GROMACS .gro file of C-alpha atoms in nm:
model
  498
    1UNK     CA    1  -0.003  -0.001   0.008
    2UNK     CA    2   0.290   0.239   0.082
    3UNK     CA    3   0.441   0.179  -0.246
    4UNK     CA    4   0.115   0.257  -0.420
    5UNK     CA    5   0.069   0.576  -0.216
    6UNK     CA    6   0.420   0.696  -0.313
    7UNK     CA    7   0.330   0.626  -0.681
    8UNK     CA    8   0.006   0.811  -0.671
    9UNK     CA    9   0.193   1.100  -0.496
   10UNK     CA   10   0.455   1.100  -0.759
   11UNK     CA   11   0.182   1.100  -1.051
   12UNK     CA   12   0.016   1.393  -0.882
   13UNK     CA   13   0.343   1.577  -0.864
   14UNK     CA   14   0.421   1.493  -1.233
   15UNK     CA   15   0.083   1.619  -1.332
   16UNK     CA   16   0.122   1.945  -1.145
   17UNK     CA   17   0.472   2.000  -1.280
   18UNK     CA   18   0.370   1.945  -1.646
   19UNK     CA   19   0.098   2.219  -1.579
   20UNK     CA   20   0.343   2.446  -1.437
   21UNK     CA   21   0.557   2.385  -1.752
   22UNK     CA   22   0.283   2.465  -1.987
   23UNK     CA   23   0.204   2.783  -1.788
   24UNK     CA   24   0.551   2.883  -1.799
   25UNK     CA   25   0.555   2.847  -2.179
   26UNK     CA   26   0.231   3.038  -2.226
   27UNK     CA   27   0.353   3.307  -1.993
   28UNK     CA   28   0.669   3.361  -2.198
   29UNK     CA   29   0.455   3.353  -2.517
   30UNK     CA   30   0.203   3.605  -2.380
   31UNK     CA   31   0.469   3.852  -2.256
   32UNK     CA   32   0.644   3.812  -2.589
   33UNK     CA   33   0.342   3.907  -2.769
   34UNK     CA   34   0.281   4.195  -2.565
   35UNK     CA   35   0.645   4.314  -2.668
   36UNK     CA   36   0.551   4.237  -3.029
   37UNK     CA   37   0.241   4.431  -3.014
   38UNK     CA   38   0.438   4.713  -2.854
   39UNK     CA   39   0.144   4.916  -2.708
   40UNK     CA   40   0.246   4.933  -2.350
   41UNK     CA   41   0.505   5.137  -2.151
   42UNK     CA   42   0.810   4.932  -2.066
   43UNK     CA   43   0.736   4.968  -1.706
   44UNK     CA   44   0.393   4.829  -1.754
   45UNK     CA   45   0.523   4.537  -1.943
   46UNK     CA   46   0.777   4.472  -1.660
   47UNK     CA   47   0.506   4.480  -1.396
   48UNK     CA   48   0.297   4.223  -1.590
   49UNK     CA   49   0.598   4.005  -1.642
   50UNK     CA   50   0.689   4.008  -1.266
   51UNK     CA   51   0.340   3.934  -1.167
   52UNK     CA   52   0.297   3.651  -1.405
   53UNK     CA   53   0.625   3.508  -1.293
   54UNK     CA   54   0.528   3.530  -0.923
   55UNK     CA   55   0.194   3.338  -1.007
   56UNK     CA   56   0.402   3.078  -1.188
   57UNK     CA   57   0.643   3.053  -0.897
   58UNK     CA   58   0.371   3.010  -0.635
   59UNK     CA   59   0.185   2.739  -0.857
   60UNK     CA   60   0.520   2.555  -0.891
   61UNK     CA   61   0.581   2.552  -0.516
   62UNK     CA   62   0.235   2.433  -0.437
   63UNK     CA   63   0.308   2.108  -0.630
   64UNK     CA   64   0.557   2.009  -0.360
   65UNK     CA   65   0.293   2.035  -0.075
   66UNK     CA   66   0.039   1.776   0.038
   67UNK     CA   67  -0.239   2.011   0.090
   68UNK     CA   68  -0.213   2.303  -0.161
   69UNK     CA   69  -0.124   2.092  -0.479
   70UNK     CA   70  -0.482   2.067  -0.584
   71UNK     CA   71  -0.552   2.445  -0.557
   72UNK     CA   72  -0.213   2.508  -0.753
   73UNK     CA   73  -0.334   2.295  -1.025
   74UNK     CA   74  -0.673   2.474  -1.061
   75UNK     CA   75  -0.488   2.812  -1.054
   76UNK     CA   76  -0.243   2.671  -1.338
   77UNK     CA   77  -0.527   2.549  -1.548
   78UNK     CA   78  -0.711   2.883  -1.513
   79UNK     CA   79  -0.387   3.084  -1.602
   80UNK     CA   80  -0.317   2.852  -1.901
   81UNK     CA   81  -0.662   2.938  -2.044
   82UNK     CA   82  -0.624   3.313  -1.982
   83UNK     CA   83  -0.281   3.330  -2.127
   84UNK     CA   84  -0.387   3.121  -2.424
   85UNK     CA   85  -0.680   3.344  -2.501
   86UNK     CA   86  -0.473   3.655  -2.438
   87UNK     CA   87  -0.191   3.561  -2.673
   88UNK     CA   88  -0.470   3.467  -2.930
   89UNK     CA   89  -0.641   3.806  -2.908
   90UNK     CA   90  -0.318   3.987  -2.914
   91UNK     CA   91  -0.215   3.812  -3.246
   92UNK     CA   92  -0.557   3.885  -3.384
   93UNK     CA   93  -0.537   4.251  -3.293
   94UNK     CA   94  -0.192   4.287  -3.450
   95UNK     CA   95  -0.326   4.135  -3.776
   96UNK     CA   96  -0.621   4.385  -3.758
   97UNK     CA   97  -0.381   4.683  -3.718
   98UNK     CA   98  -0.167   4.563  -4.027
   99UNK     CA   99  -0.503   4.528  -4.204
  100UNK     CA  100  -0.596   4.924  -4.164
  101UNK     CA  101  -0.239   5.059  -4.194
  102UNK     CA  102   0.013   5.113  -4.491
  103UNK     CA  103  -0.265   5.150  -4.756
  104UNK     CA  104  -0.046   5.244  -5.050
  105UNK     CA  105  -0.321   5.178  -5.313
  106UNK     CA  106  -0.649   5.305  -5.401
  107UNK     CA  107  -0.917   5.101  -5.586
  108UNK     CA  108  -1.162   5.229  -5.830
  109UNK     CA  109  -1.455   5.010  -5.914
  110UNK     CA  110  -1.572   5.079  -6.282
  111UNK     CA  111  -1.930   4.939  -6.315
  112UNK     CA  112  -2.122   4.827  -6.613
  113UNK     CA  113  -2.488   4.938  -6.563
  114UNK     CA  114  -2.800   4.862  -6.750
  115UNK     CA  115  -3.172   4.941  -6.688
  116UNK     CA  116  -3.346   4.722  -6.414
  117UNK     CA  117  -3.571   4.566  -6.675
  118UNK     CA  118  -3.296   4.496  -6.936
  119UNK     CA  119  -3.285   4.114  -7.018
  120UNK     CA  120  -2.904   4.094  -6.979
  121UNK     CA  121  -2.805   3.917  -6.662
  122UNK     CA  122  -2.435   3.890  -6.730
  123UNK     CA  123  -2.177   4.099  -6.913
  124UNK     CA  124  -2.172   3.829  -7.183
  125UNK     CA  125  -2.539   3.911  -7.254
  126UNK     CA  126  -2.459   4.267  -7.325
  127UNK     CA  127  -2.159   4.213  -7.540
  128UNK     CA  128  -2.334   4.352  -7.845
  129UNK     CA  129  -2.485   4.650  -7.672
  130UNK     CA  130  -2.401   5.025  -7.730
  131UNK     CA  131  -2.201   5.144  -7.424
  132UNK     CA  132  -2.211   5.488  -7.314
  133UNK     CA  133  -1.890   5.636  -7.185
  134UNK     CA  134  -1.752   5.984  -7.092
  135UNK     CA  135  -1.514   6.136  -7.347
  136UNK     CA  136  -1.286   6.310  -7.080
  137UNK     CA  137  -1.392   6.252  -6.708
  138UNK     CA  138  -1.244   5.931  -6.588
  139UNK     CA  139  -1.133   5.836  -6.946
  140UNK     CA  140  -0.825   5.654  -6.854
  141UNK     CA  141  -0.995   5.414  -6.604
  142UNK     CA  142  -1.281   5.390  -6.846
  143UNK     CA  143  -1.038   5.270  -7.122
  144UNK     CA  144  -0.875   5.022  -6.874
  145UNK     CA  145  -1.217   4.872  -6.809
  146UNK     CA  146  -1.303   4.856  -7.184
  147UNK     CA  147  -0.977   4.682  -7.255
  148UNK     CA  148  -1.045   4.429  -6.976
  149UNK     CA  149  -1.404   4.366  -7.095
  150UNK     CA  150  -1.296   4.334  -7.456
  151UNK     CA  151  -1.022   4.083  -7.345
  152UNK     CA  152  -1.270   3.880  -7.148
  153UNK     CA  153  -1.539   3.860  -7.413
  154UNK     CA  154  -1.300   3.852  -7.707
  155UNK     CA  155  -1.520   4.128  -7.868
  156UNK     CA  156  -1.469   4.504  -7.965
  157UNK     CA  157  -1.723   4.706  -7.782
  158UNK     CA  158  -1.945   4.958  -7.944
  159UNK     CA  159  -1.904   5.269  -7.752
  160UNK     CA  160  -2.080   5.618  -7.768
  161UNK     CA  161  -1.899   5.906  -7.603
  162UNK     CA  162  -2.072   6.189  -7.405
  163UNK     CA  163  -1.927   6.518  -7.281
  164UNK     CA  164  -2.071   6.488  -6.932
  165UNK     CA  165  -2.227   6.249  -6.673
  166UNK     CA  166  -2.564   6.401  -6.703
  167UNK     CA  167  -2.578   6.327  -7.068
  168UNK     CA  168  -2.448   5.976  -7.031
  169UNK     CA  169  -2.713   5.878  -6.773
  170UNK     CA  170  -2.987   6.053  -6.955
  171UNK     CA  171  -2.887   5.847  -7.281
  172UNK     CA  172  -2.930   5.512  -7.075
  173UNK     CA  173  -3.269   5.633  -6.945
  174UNK     CA  174  -3.375   5.730  -7.331
  175UNK     CA  175  -3.253   5.410  -7.475
  176UNK     CA  176  -2.983   5.574  -7.684
  177UNK     CA  177  -2.737   5.334  -7.525
  178UNK     CA  178  -2.819   5.007  -7.362
  179UNK     CA  179  -2.534   5.014  -7.109
  180UNK     CA  180  -2.286   5.261  -6.945
  181UNK     CA  181  -1.947   5.222  -6.778
  182UNK     CA  182  -1.914   5.446  -6.467
  183UNK     CA  183  -1.705   5.488  -6.173
  184UNK     CA  184  -1.893   5.344  -5.878
  185UNK     CA  185  -1.784   5.645  -5.671
  186UNK     CA  186  -2.013   5.857  -5.906
  187UNK     CA  187  -2.337   5.698  -5.777
  188UNK     CA  188  -2.394   5.942  -5.501
  189UNK     CA  189  -2.349   6.217  -5.733
  190UNK     CA  190  -2.576   6.074  -6.003
  191UNK     CA  191  -2.850   6.008  -5.733
  192UNK     CA  192  -2.858   6.376  -5.641
  193UNK     CA  193  -3.002   6.446  -5.988
  194UNK     CA  194  -3.154   6.105  -6.082
  195UNK     CA  195  -3.330   6.025  -5.742
  196UNK     CA  196  -3.425   5.665  -5.825
  197UNK     CA  197  -3.110   5.571  -6.023
  198UNK     CA  198  -3.019   5.272  -5.780
  199UNK     CA  199  -3.375   5.135  -5.816
  200UNK     CA  200  -3.387   5.187  -6.191
  201UNK     CA  201  -3.067   5.025  -6.293
  202UNK     CA  202  -2.849   4.710  -6.212
  203UNK     CA  203  -2.498   4.624  -6.233
  204UNK     CA  204  -2.354   4.348  -6.471
  205UNK     CA  205  -1.989   4.366  -6.387
  206UNK     CA  206  -1.741   4.537  -6.146
  207UNK     CA  207  -1.391   4.592  -6.278
  208UNK     CA  208  -1.129   4.694  -6.023
  209UNK     CA  209  -0.872   4.950  -6.115
  210UNK     CA  210  -0.585   4.936  -5.855
  211UNK     CA  211  -0.349   5.242  -5.859
  212UNK     CA  212  -0.050   5.283  -5.644
  213UNK     CA  213  -0.061   5.629  -5.437
  214UNK     CA  214   0.255   5.812  -5.311
  215UNK     CA  215   0.431   5.648  -5.036
  216UNK     CA  216   0.372   5.806  -4.696
  217UNK     CA  217   0.660   6.007  -4.531
  218UNK     CA  218   0.848   5.809  -4.263
  219UNK     CA  219   0.825   6.048  -3.961
  220UNK     CA  220   0.854   5.990  -3.597
  221UNK     CA  221   0.510   6.045  -3.505
  222UNK     CA  222   0.595   6.079  -3.137
  223UNK     CA  223   0.843   6.372  -3.197
  224UNK     CA  224   0.779   6.541  -3.551
  225UNK     CA  225   0.482   6.754  -3.612
  226UNK     CA  226   0.258   6.616  -3.896
  227UNK     CA  227  -0.063   6.662  -4.086
  228UNK     CA  228  -0.325   6.392  -4.106
  229UNK     CA  229  -0.633   6.422  -4.360
  230UNK     CA  230  -0.933   6.284  -4.211
  231UNK     CA  231  -1.181   6.187  -4.472
  232UNK     CA  232  -1.539   6.092  -4.411
  233UNK     CA  233  -1.672   5.916  -4.715
  234UNK     CA  234  -2.048   5.905  -4.785
  235UNK     CA  235  -2.105   5.523  -4.799
  236UNK     CA  236  -2.158   5.229  -4.564
  237UNK     CA  237  -1.962   4.892  -4.599
  238UNK     CA  238  -1.649   4.850  -4.794
  239UNK     CA  239  -1.385   5.114  -4.711
  240UNK     CA  240  -1.190   5.058  -5.038
  241UNK     CA  241  -1.465   5.212  -5.236
  242UNK     CA  242  -1.370   5.564  -5.375
  243UNK     CA  243  -1.656   5.792  -5.294
  244UNK     CA  244  -1.738   6.151  -5.238
  245UNK     CA  245  -1.568   6.279  -4.927
  246UNK     CA  246  -1.845   6.459  -4.692
  247UNK     CA  247  -1.598   6.506  -4.404
  248UNK     CA  248  -1.256   6.691  -4.490
  249UNK     CA  249  -1.054   6.776  -4.182
  250UNK     CA  250  -0.682   6.833  -4.162
  251UNK     CA  251  -0.553   6.745  -3.822
  252UNK     CA  252  -0.220   6.930  -3.755
  253UNK     CA  253  -0.052   6.755  -3.471
  254UNK     CA  254   0.245   6.844  -3.249
  255UNK     CA  255   0.308   6.549  -3.023
  256UNK     CA  256   0.590   6.742  -2.832
  257UNK     CA  257   0.351   7.025  -2.722
  258UNK     CA  258   0.030   6.795  -2.724
  259UNK     CA  259  -0.141   7.045  -2.970
  260UNK     CA  260  -0.393   6.952  -3.221
  261UNK     CA  261  -0.564   7.184  -3.461
  262UNK     CA  262  -0.861   7.049  -3.656
  263UNK     CA  263  -0.918   7.240  -3.965
  264UNK     CA  264  -1.248   7.189  -4.149
  265UNK     CA  265  -1.287   7.266  -4.522
  266UNK     CA  266  -1.650   7.270  -4.641
  267UNK     CA  267  -1.752   6.976  -4.867
  268UNK     CA  268  -1.875   7.232  -5.126
  269UNK     CA  269  -1.567   7.431  -5.160
  270UNK     CA  270  -1.529   7.542  -5.521
  271UNK     CA  271  -1.151   7.438  -5.614
  272UNK     CA  272  -0.923   7.284  -5.867
  273UNK     CA  273  -0.816   6.931  -5.842
  274UNK     CA  274  -0.430   6.934  -5.935
  275UNK     CA  275  -0.362   6.690  -6.216
  276UNK     CA  276  -0.718   6.585  -6.261
  277UNK     CA  277  -0.937   6.888  -6.363
  278UNK     CA  278  -0.697   7.065  -6.592
  279UNK     CA  279  -0.764   7.388  -6.428
  280UNK     CA  280  -1.143   7.357  -6.404
  281UNK     CA  281  -1.316   7.387  -6.076
  282UNK     CA  282  -1.521   7.140  -5.874
  283UNK     CA  283  -1.666   7.066  -5.534
  284UNK     CA  284  -1.400   6.935  -5.284
  285UNK     CA  285  -1.644   6.648  -5.195
  286UNK     CA  286  -1.608   6.512  -5.561
  287UNK     CA  287  -1.221   6.500  -5.512
  288UNK     CA  288  -1.289   6.176  -5.304
  289UNK     CA  289  -1.417   6.006  -5.641
  290UNK     CA  290  -1.070   6.024  -5.786
  291UNK     CA  291  -0.898   5.892  -5.484
  292UNK     CA  292  -0.767   6.007  -5.153
  293UNK     CA  293  -0.461   6.142  -5.299
  294UNK     CA  294  -0.661   6.387  -5.509
  295UNK     CA  295  -0.830   6.512  -5.206
  296UNK     CA  296  -0.511   6.556  -5.035
  297UNK     CA  297  -0.315   6.728  -5.322
  298UNK     CA  298  -0.629   6.960  -5.343
  299UNK     CA  299  -0.607   7.059  -4.981
  300UNK     CA  300  -0.235   7.089  -5.005
  301UNK     CA  301  -0.264   7.344  -5.278
  302UNK     CA  302  -0.545   7.535  -5.112
  303UNK     CA  303  -0.355   7.594  -4.779
  304UNK     CA  304  -0.046   7.754  -4.931
  305UNK     CA  305   0.143   7.429  -5.039
  306UNK     CA  306   0.145   7.263  -4.700
  307UNK     CA  307   0.238   6.887  -4.673
  308UNK     CA  308  -0.024   6.650  -4.569
  309UNK     CA  309   0.171   6.352  -4.455
  310UNK     CA  310  -0.097   6.084  -4.377
  311UNK     CA  311  -0.466   6.027  -4.422
  312UNK     CA  312  -0.742   5.837  -4.234
  313UNK     CA  313  -1.048   5.735  -4.446
  314UNK     CA  314  -1.355   5.632  -4.246
  315UNK     CA  315  -1.706   5.547  -4.372
  316UNK     CA  316  -2.022   5.587  -4.178
  317UNK     CA  317  -2.018   5.228  -4.066
  318UNK     CA  318  -1.678   5.293  -3.901
  319UNK     CA  319  -1.793   5.604  -3.716
  320UNK     CA  320  -2.074   5.411  -3.549
  321UNK     CA  321  -1.867   5.096  -3.460
  322UNK     CA  322  -1.566   5.281  -3.327
  323UNK     CA  323  -1.764   5.498  -3.088
  324UNK     CA  324  -1.976   5.212  -2.972
  325UNK     CA  325  -1.656   5.022  -2.914
  326UNK     CA  326  -1.487   5.282  -2.694
  327UNK     CA  327  -1.805   5.295  -2.488
  328UNK     CA  328  -1.968   5.636  -2.637
  329UNK     CA  329  -1.829   5.982  -2.635
  330UNK     CA  330  -1.899   6.325  -2.484
  331UNK     CA  331  -1.986   6.574  -2.756
  332UNK     CA  332  -2.049   6.954  -2.707
  333UNK     CA  333  -2.330   7.115  -2.919
  334UNK     CA  334  -2.354   7.485  -2.989
  335UNK     CA  335  -2.732   7.460  -3.022
  336UNK     CA  336  -3.033   7.251  -2.884
  337UNK     CA  337  -3.180   7.079  -3.186
  338UNK     CA  338  -3.365   6.763  -3.302
  339UNK     CA  339  -3.243   6.594  -3.617
  340UNK     CA  340  -3.466   6.625  -3.924
  341UNK     CA  341  -3.450   6.252  -4.025
  342UNK     CA  342  -3.575   5.954  -3.817
  343UNK     CA  343  -3.530   5.836  -3.547
  344UNK     CA  344  -3.508   6.216  -3.454
  345UNK     CA  345  -3.249   6.239  -3.208
  346UNK     CA  346  -3.249   6.545  -2.978
  347UNK     CA  347  -2.951   6.722  -2.847
  348UNK     CA  348  -2.922   6.976  -2.583
  349UNK     CA  349  -2.706   7.282  -2.578
  350UNK     CA  350  -2.376   7.199  -2.414
  351UNK     CA  351  -2.244   6.850  -2.357
  352UNK     CA  352  -2.421   6.535  -2.486
  353UNK     CA  353  -2.344   6.167  -2.412
  354UNK     CA  354  -2.372   5.979  -2.751
  355UNK     CA  355  -2.349   5.634  -2.889
  356UNK     CA  356  -2.239   5.563  -3.249
  357UNK     CA  357  -2.575   5.619  -3.409
  358UNK     CA  358  -2.650   5.955  -3.213
  359UNK     CA  359  -2.294   6.093  -3.300
  360UNK     CA  360  -2.332   6.008  -3.677
  361UNK     CA  361  -2.674   6.174  -3.686
  362UNK     CA  362  -2.523   6.473  -3.498
  363UNK     CA  363  -2.239   6.506  -3.748
  364UNK     CA  364  -2.441   6.466  -4.058
  365UNK     CA  365  -2.743   6.686  -3.992
  366UNK     CA  366  -2.716   7.052  -4.163
  367UNK     CA  367  -3.091   7.131  -4.188
  368UNK     CA  368  -3.179   7.139  -3.818
  369UNK     CA  369  -2.897   7.380  -3.701
  370UNK     CA  370  -2.838   7.745  -3.770
  371UNK     CA  371  -2.561   7.789  -4.021
  372UNK     CA  372  -2.645   7.469  -4.219
  373UNK     CA  373  -2.329   7.335  -4.385
  374UNK     CA  374  -2.097   7.569  -4.168
  375UNK     CA  375  -2.240   7.437  -3.854
  376UNK     CA  376  -2.223   7.068  -3.974
  377UNK     CA  377  -1.850   7.121  -4.014
  378UNK     CA  378  -1.813   7.234  -3.664
  379UNK     CA  379  -2.031   6.953  -3.544
  380UNK     CA  380  -1.801   6.704  -3.706
  381UNK     CA  381  -1.513   6.871  -3.538
  382UNK     CA  382  -1.681   6.819  -3.197
  383UNK     CA  383  -1.736   6.445  -3.276
  384UNK     CA  384  -1.355   6.411  -3.374
  385UNK     CA  385  -1.263   6.590  -3.032
  386UNK     CA  386  -1.486   6.360  -2.846
  387UNK     CA  387  -1.333   6.054  -3.004
  388UNK     CA  388  -0.964   6.183  -2.947
  389UNK     CA  389  -1.033   6.265  -2.589
  390UNK     CA  390  -1.188   5.907  -2.538
  391UNK     CA  391  -0.913   5.713  -2.698
  392UNK     CA  392  -0.657   5.915  -2.510
  393UNK     CA  393  -0.813   5.784  -2.186
  394UNK     CA  394  -0.757   5.424  -2.053
  395UNK     CA  395  -1.044   5.308  -2.284
  396UNK     CA  396  -0.799   5.262  -2.560
  397UNK     CA  397  -0.636   4.969  -2.355
  398UNK     CA  398  -0.940   4.840  -2.185
  399UNK     CA  399  -1.136   4.809  -2.502
  400UNK     CA  400  -0.834   4.760  -2.743
  401UNK     CA  401  -0.947   4.427  -2.893
  402UNK     CA  402  -1.304   4.556  -2.939
  403UNK     CA  403  -1.193   4.870  -3.093
  404UNK     CA  404  -0.960   4.688  -3.348
  405UNK     CA  405  -1.255   4.469  -3.438
  406UNK     CA  406  -1.480   4.770  -3.491
  407UNK     CA  407  -1.244   4.942  -3.719
  408UNK     CA  408  -1.154   4.649  -3.940
  409UNK     CA  409  -1.298   4.710  -4.277
  410UNK     CA  410  -1.422   5.052  -4.187
  411UNK     CA  411  -1.106   5.252  -4.164
  412UNK     CA  412  -0.805   5.281  -4.385
  413UNK     CA  413  -0.481   5.488  -4.325
  414UNK     CA  414  -0.135   5.506  -4.471
  415UNK     CA  415   0.021   5.538  -4.134
  416UNK     CA  416   0.232   5.236  -4.075
  417UNK     CA  417   0.144   4.984  -3.803
  418UNK     CA  418   0.479   5.076  -3.636
  419UNK     CA  419   0.366   5.441  -3.625
  420UNK     CA  420   0.014   5.371  -3.512
  421UNK     CA  421   0.148   5.146  -3.218
  422UNK     CA  422   0.396   5.429  -3.138
  423UNK     CA  423   0.129   5.674  -3.092
  424UNK     CA  424  -0.069   5.462  -2.856
  425UNK     CA  425   0.222   5.365  -2.663
  426UNK     CA  426   0.327   5.721  -2.634
  427UNK     CA  427  -0.001   5.808  -2.480
  428UNK     CA  428   0.005   5.517  -2.245
  429UNK     CA  429   0.336   5.638  -2.116
  430UNK     CA  430   0.268   6.002  -2.077
  431UNK     CA  431  -0.119   5.989  -1.999
  432UNK     CA  432  -0.104   6.352  -2.087
  433UNK     CA  433  -0.418   6.565  -2.211
  434UNK     CA  434  -0.425   6.695  -2.562
  435UNK     CA  435  -0.506   7.074  -2.632
  436UNK     CA  436  -0.759   7.059  -2.932
  437UNK     CA  437  -0.846   7.373  -3.121
  438UNK     CA  438  -1.071   7.382  -3.414
  439UNK     CA  439  -1.108   7.616  -3.716
  440UNK     CA  440  -1.343   7.610  -4.021
  441UNK     CA  441  -1.272   7.767  -4.352
  442UNK     CA  442  -1.557   7.981  -4.484
  443UNK     CA  443  -1.683   8.115  -4.821
  444UNK     CA  444  -1.973   8.264  -5.013
  445UNK     CA  445  -2.265   8.058  -5.149
  446UNK     CA  446  -2.280   8.050  -5.530
  447UNK     CA  447  -2.403   7.821  -5.828
  448UNK     CA  448  -2.146   7.709  -6.079
  449UNK     CA  449  -2.069   7.426  -6.338
  450UNK     CA  450  -1.852   7.149  -6.186
  451UNK     CA  451  -1.587   6.934  -6.374
  452UNK     CA  452  -1.746   6.605  -6.235
  453UNK     CA  453  -2.104   6.711  -6.350
  454UNK     CA  454  -2.114   6.950  -6.619
  455UNK     CA  455  -2.459   6.913  -6.729
  456UNK     CA  456  -2.611   7.160  -6.484
  457UNK     CA  457  -2.494   7.426  -6.238
  458UNK     CA  458  -2.453   7.311  -5.882
  459UNK     CA  459  -2.464   7.485  -5.539
  460UNK     CA  460  -2.092   7.551  -5.432
  461UNK     CA  461  -1.900   7.765  -5.189
  462UNK     CA  462  -1.660   8.013  -5.335
  463UNK     CA  463  -1.354   8.027  -5.088
  464UNK     CA  464  -1.286   8.321  -4.867
  465UNK     CA  465  -0.918   8.331  -4.886
  466UNK     CA  466  -0.906   8.557  -4.578
  467UNK     CA  467  -1.002   8.260  -4.367
  468UNK     CA  468  -0.772   8.040  -4.571
  469UNK     CA  469  -0.482   8.276  -4.479
  470UNK     CA  470  -0.573   8.304  -4.114
  471UNK     CA  471  -0.572   7.908  -4.083
  472UNK     CA  472  -0.234   7.880  -4.240
  473UNK     CA  473  -0.099   8.121  -3.978
  474UNK     CA  474  -0.257   7.902  -3.695
  475UNK     CA  475  -0.109   7.588  -3.860
  476UNK     CA  476   0.224   7.749  -3.844
  477UNK     CA  477   0.190   7.831  -3.479
  478UNK     CA  478   0.149   7.446  -3.407
  479UNK     CA  479   0.466   7.375  -3.603
  480UNK     CA  480   0.658   7.642  -3.423
  481UNK     CA  481   0.551   7.481  -3.089
  482UNK     CA  482   0.315   7.761  -2.974
  483UNK     CA  483   0.045   7.674  -2.740
  484UNK     CA  484  -0.305   7.746  -2.896
  485UNK     CA  485  -0.576   7.924  -2.697
  486UNK     CA  486  -0.946   8.008  -2.737
  487UNK     CA  487  -0.821   8.332  -2.881
  488UNK     CA  488  -0.687   8.150  -3.195
  489UNK     CA  489  -1.043   7.998  -3.247
  490UNK     CA  490  -1.214   8.343  -3.200
  491UNK     CA  491  -0.982   8.519  -3.439
  492UNK     CA  492  -1.109   8.384  -3.752
  493UNK     CA  493  -1.214   8.671  -3.983
  494UNK     CA  494  -1.604   8.667  -4.057
  495UNK     CA  495  -1.716   8.611  -4.409
  496UNK     CA  496  -1.960   8.864  -4.564
  497UNK     CA  497  -2.226   8.734  -4.791
  498UNK     CA  498  -2.338   8.945  -5.071
   0.00000   0.00000   0.00000
């Protein structure tokens, strides 16, 4: 019996030691992944490592006792589960960061459209159709799409050229052509003038045109001052879709002085798109149709040749998901108002606690607030402020995995994953508050013809270059390391309407 008892005891110890070994391996892997993720300050990583090492040592020592070895095994099993899941989620989070960063390409989707009641169900069915195309706008991408279609079907397409988008769409409705080739990003613009376009038509084929954009500058974002273009595109779903940019904010960031200047440029600003419009003017929002690089170069030229180093593109889905993932935000409203569209959210003057849907409704509404488009731009800045303040709090760590899951597929940036991690790590180390000041360019209302839609005159805003010049001076203050105050916000020259 004594021999059996000794064997049973040895077996118990052996099991306990195996569990302790597995726990040790998982501890090393877990701490290793923390280092690879590189989000926490070195002191935090050291504390975590010491605590885990002490837990492992206690578990190991219990295996040499008669009374505590069972409790040690239970703790060891629980720690193995926690460490295993923790390592898995860190690997997953790291892959999601890589999925939204270093976006060096833009993708245009050229779409073959026919009327909804057309008998064609595939591109092959429409091979003999007349295809309406634009003679100038988006011609290079259109020609690439035509070449791909002709190669796929082994035919030569019968094409009819139109001078503008309005004539091209009208020809499809009138039956002068049976199909059209357009950039999918144009759909929102088309629906402004043909309300039922999406219901009246169907897509036969999507052709992706992938174009490399200029590589982002390799700055130390924890030390060097930089500009980030924040683009809010007017679609839900796939972030890769080029679309009109309804939100156009330049964030000028000085990480040394913890200053952020948010500059909003109205979506309807009447400007030239460098290397695209050939000197013709268009609404700023339409620049997004031609890619984020077009929007960036347009704003760089508008603001006196500044460098916009990085961009962040976010769609409507992303705004909702991110804000919900960080547990909601506090947003200041200049006015009390109720949104003009269902579900009719009401906001009080002053601070409001908002979830994702409420914040998006607040940022998009321009019909229920004084100032219309101008106030909408200011409201968008307040939402950005609320998000910055929240992610600079401990919420960025306590909800990190949830946040990464939320932004996947909804955000795209050309910041590298190393730069993004460096920003988070720098904030966790310092814990410092950021001083956020916002300015909005202004202008005068007008109606003009636009490069992207030449068939009719559209509402535009003629830039007030006094406000542009003032913004340039405040941007320079951030670069010079000056501390911005409320006086910088109040100093914007007023625009006088005719």
